[in-house]
Amino acid sequence: MNNKLFVRKLFYIGAIAVLLLPLYLLGQPSVKQNGQLAGGGELAEMRSRYRIGQADLGQIDPASESMRLATLGMRGIASAWLWQKAEYYKEEKYFDRFSATLNQIALLQPHFIKVWESQAHNLSYNVSHEFDDYRQRYAWVKKGIDYLIRGTKYNEREPILQWHLGWYTNHKLGRSDEKAQFRELYRNDTEFHNSLISEGLSNLRSEAMGADRKPDNWLTGRLWYLKAYDLVNAGALIKKNEVHFYAEAPWSQMYYSEAIQEEGILDDRSRFAWSRANESWREFGNREILTSWGDRVQLRALDRLNKELKDKITKFDELIKPIVPEVLKAARESMNDDGKFLIDTPENQLSLEQLQAKKELLAATLSNRFEVIRYLPATQRSEAITLASAIRVAEDEVMHTAQYRDMCNYNYWDLRSRAEQSPVTLAARRQIYEADQFIASADLLAATKRYEKAWLNWNAVFRRYPDMMKETVAEEVLKAINRYLSATDQEIRKDFVLYDFMRYRSIYDGNKADYDNAQYFNQLMYEADRWESAMDQPALLENDHVPLPVDWTEADMERTSVKFLPPKPASKAAEESAPSGETPNQPLSTSNKEPNPPEAPQVNESTKPATDAGAATQGAPDSTPADDVSDVGGRPPALQPPEE
Amino acid sequence: MRLETEQFWTFYEWFITNNGLLNGFLLALVLIALGFVLSYLVAMLRYGPGEGFYVISKNIRDLFVRDLPNTSMRRTYAIGKLAFKEAIRRKVLAVVGIFIVGLMFAGWYLDPSSDVPVRLYISFVLTTTNYLVLLLGLYLATFSLPTDIKNKTIYTITTKPVRATEIVLGRILGFGMIGTVILTVLGLLSFVFVWRGLRHSHELERAPTVAEEGLTTEDLRHTHSLRDGATRTFESKGHYHPIIATEENGEIKYEIGPPRWPAKVPVYGSLRFTDRDGQLSEGLNVGYISEYQKYIAGATLMSASWTFDGVTPDKFGDSLRLEMTLSAFRTVKGDIVTPVKGTLIFRRPEIEGDTVIAESERISFEVKEFAVDEYEIPRKLNGFKNNEAAEIDLYEDLAPNGQLEVIVRCEDTGQYLGMAQADLLLRADDRPFSYNFFKGYVSIWLQMMIIVSFGVMFSTFLSGPVAIVATMATLMLGFFSGAIELYFEKPEFSGGGPIEASIRMVTQKGAMHDLDLGNNALEKAIQNIDMVIMHSVRLLTGAVPNFNTLGTSDFVAYGVDLFDGLLLRHIVISFGYFIMAFTVGYFFLKTREIAA
């Protein structure tokens, strides 16, 4: 009996030993050799290989570890229960308990990134907006930021948390309805600045100082983004679309520049801010971005890529030129009668529509380059295949680059950051700002004068940078025009200097395809460079204390020597030239209502300016649509002749 | 702090007006009838119908004729003492050690610089103590008797002239005593823990003047402001500091004392709302899930009015301290800097015809959310008497019978003010924090005694492990009765009864998805069985104490003096359950052959 028992015990011990062996092989901890962890079981090796050991992930917190141990393997249940509790506290507005519960959740799930992301969002966005007092709201936004900062300690290789920190600091403080108050509170929150410095933003007081030499939220957010980029440079993974990930830092600089302009800082400081914004945007454009197709693109390289593609296509077309008739002949066999007719008929016997159809047919026939190559002599095929392959790659590159540029509106921001540096834009903005101040102090006369100066400058800006008419800047101008109109109790007349802009914008906002409108825009684009010289004469436009009425006099023009032609007062001739039912003084809605149809271009010598106008138009291209469009209602048909 | 309507009832209102007595009586009747029927069925199976009835009747007669009248307190005490000693032998004092270890590490998780740290600290100590003590009672009460019966040590007692009443009562008493000792120790430790964790001191940074309030230095991320001539600072983070001002060489020196957490004695009024036409209504829901607060629209006839009783000068003195915790809801942001505005009107509740006899002028205020907004209303106010402008006396003109109406309106168009009954109160006096803390522990003690009584009751007829499961089930039912109600109130959110919920867990289907087993008949059958189970459980929850309503830690944490009426109600409820457990335990013990 005893023997049996003994054997059984031996068996148990043996079984335990056998079971321990795989455990040992799997779980043996690694040992430190020369300061580095090495060896160990399979699990230890995997931890080391994928860098998911506690020490690799981030700070080890005894409170967190002991809490997780204390749940005795029921961490999941405990977390689920705490999440439910937190939700209940939030619904019932027990916000102090909510905040305390979030701390407990964080201790239980310190490496679960979604905890930090969603609960910080809860604090900064969902809870903060429950408070009526903006100072309390600000305090809760900070709580969310503090929560994220804690998350970064536990997860040192997760750039997304730093990225969110940038986002919260920027967008919650700088984009909310109470942004003016939030930004002001942040600027003066020395205690918070100190805590941010101790939490890793050591360069806060050197690189995030705003125009008033206090830390600015947009520039602070930018520092967080840069920290996230540093982590990526050190090997961390980006779990986000790379365009949006990398665009935020330069955008921070842009938004900062916008913000200080809104706050009335309209001098060299804002110009400098925009120049830095443009610089960082160009850096962003040079960065290699991973696309969802798996290749990498540089957003700034689009022009180069387009040119390279064009060169390659030209080269390929040259190569296949001798065999095109043969290709078409072969293709003709499989075409229907219409197609055969288009191929067979000489171009001078085709109508416009037929010509267009033929063009498309030929393009489609020749578009399959690899098919076309089959008709080439064998000696040329190798070169053609290489060329066709290169074209295909180049087309992909162009398409990917263009799509990724669209994602971040690259073109607009590039343009905007250049345009805002211009003294004319600055002057235009300052004049609107001052006009608004005058309205606030009920000095309507001074406000009107400022506005009217601003319209001239905005006109120059839109002509130099027509793309600006499509974006938020234009919306701001439209709002300002509305303020101007209600202050002066006027309606828009056709001789208003920004009439064309308003008409363009009105159709654009109506989201309608309008041929004339598109033509107008194209014409502005065509003319844009010619306005460069006018943009270089800031000092003259800056002459704040000289009233510059909408209808400039000759003396005004001489004094400023700026060759913007003034909008003319409605003349009888213009009235006559207007289509029936529309008078020159017909009001134009500033809303998105259906706009007045653009008029057919009318050139009327009698409506041209009497003085410098003739000289000004001399250098303009003959009969360009610009002349036509600008002549409507007497807006400037031309400007200073371009230096040719 | 949230207070439900029934928490405002005085003891009399609960006991008589709202049928507390009647409900208790009915519950007792149902239990007696049920107990009798079940006992008879069991006895009938064992002894036959006639003999069975005789046994039952004899037991009932014994209780009232022999055992109860002859129960000796001396013997009961002796048994209690034995239970006490037994508990000590079973090393229950280890609980104190566990608690101390818990306290040692609690500091890691409690942030003294949070918004109102005292709430976190007190919630922590009270909750931990509550759970520990309930588990202790559970463990002690359920294992004792079954172990004695199993080891046959019970015979050393039952062979002596000891009655079943004395055994049950003695056990409850003994375990109650050890629980009380441990609870006292835990209470003292908790008090020290809270005090040590939150103690801090401020210096004076800016002395108060007549024109400007003073300010203390910052400590634990807060400061206090103080008024010239005041004997204490304003409250911040749930506490204040006493101030001692002394004059030295013509200069006033201020000494700021240690923190004090007041237990305010609130006087609550009954709340009613009027709608946009000035007619009685229930207030608006602005879209929040929580329906605790109701809202009134700004710049309309909507109002919230509280009617208070007992507003007398001897209770409140020469000024009325009024506290509000209203909330604001904006439909437009409007002026971001300026808070939503409201108006306070003090009015005499009685009306002569259509004429208001007396009311104060409108006192404008700006809402302060999630903070106590304190006002001191002077005795003499500008106002109107019979529609004539006049100076009015708060007590003589507005509350001659001690009844005062306080009306709140929202001033801003498009904005709303939210309130519940407890969101506007008159503050009569403060009581010491320690007294309130003690009352909080009395509540825990009552819960412990209920668990001990139930544990002893179950242990009279079940084995130790089964008794602990049964008591645990009672505890769970008592804590989670709300979840059972959810099944009946909002079936679409509950995820079904136990069978449906189990299926959902396995198939990973959330509560908002259809069960979709592909067989409608099967789904229906499952739901019907669940319905039967849930109805049975619901019936059971009616017979077990609701531990959520017996918990009073919020009162202590929020610094509101626990209402005496509420505490008395809890005492009566606990006593009722004690009687029930004692009686049931007695009968079961009598039916066992070990009993004398």
Short mmCIF file of C-alpha atoms in Angstrom, two decimals, chain B residues 477 484 487-488 496-500 502 525-541:
data_model
loop_
_atom_site.label_atom_id
_atom_site.label_comp_id
_atom_site.label_asym_id
_atom_site.label_seq_id
_atom_site.Cartn_x
_atom_site.Cartn_y
_atom_site.Cartn_z
CA LEU B 477 -29.75 40.77 -4.71
CA ILE B 484 -33.24 43.47 -12.17
CA TYR B 487 -34.92 44.17 -17.18
CA PHE B 488 -38.55 45.14 -16.62
CA GLY B 496 -32.33 39.68 -21.63
CA GLY B 497 -32.58 37.31 -18.66
CA PRO B 498 -29.94 34.84 -17.53
CA ILE B 499 -30.29 32.36 -20.42
CA GLU B 500 -30.43 34.98 -23.13
CA SER B 502 -25.43 33.67 -21.45
CA ALA B 525 -39.11 29.99 -25.42
CA ILE B 526 -35.82 31.29 -24.02
CA GLN B 527 -37.33 34.71 -23.42
CA ASN B 528 -40.36 33.23 -21.68
CA ILE B 529 -38.25 31.08 -19.38
CA ASP B 530 -36.11 34.13 -18.65
CA MET B 531 -39.26 36.07 -17.83
CA VAL B 532 -40.32 33.47 -15.28
CA ILE B 533 -36.87 33.41 -13.70
CA MET B 534 -36.66 37.18 -13.56
CA HIS B 535 -40.12 37.50 -12.02
CA SER B 536 -39.11 35.01 -9.33
CA VAL B 537 -35.89 36.91 -8.66
CA ARG B 538 -37.84 40.15 -8.53
CA LEU B 539 -40.13 38.68 -5.89
CA LEU B 540 -37.12 37.63 -3.88
CA THR B 541 -35.55 41.09 -4.09
#
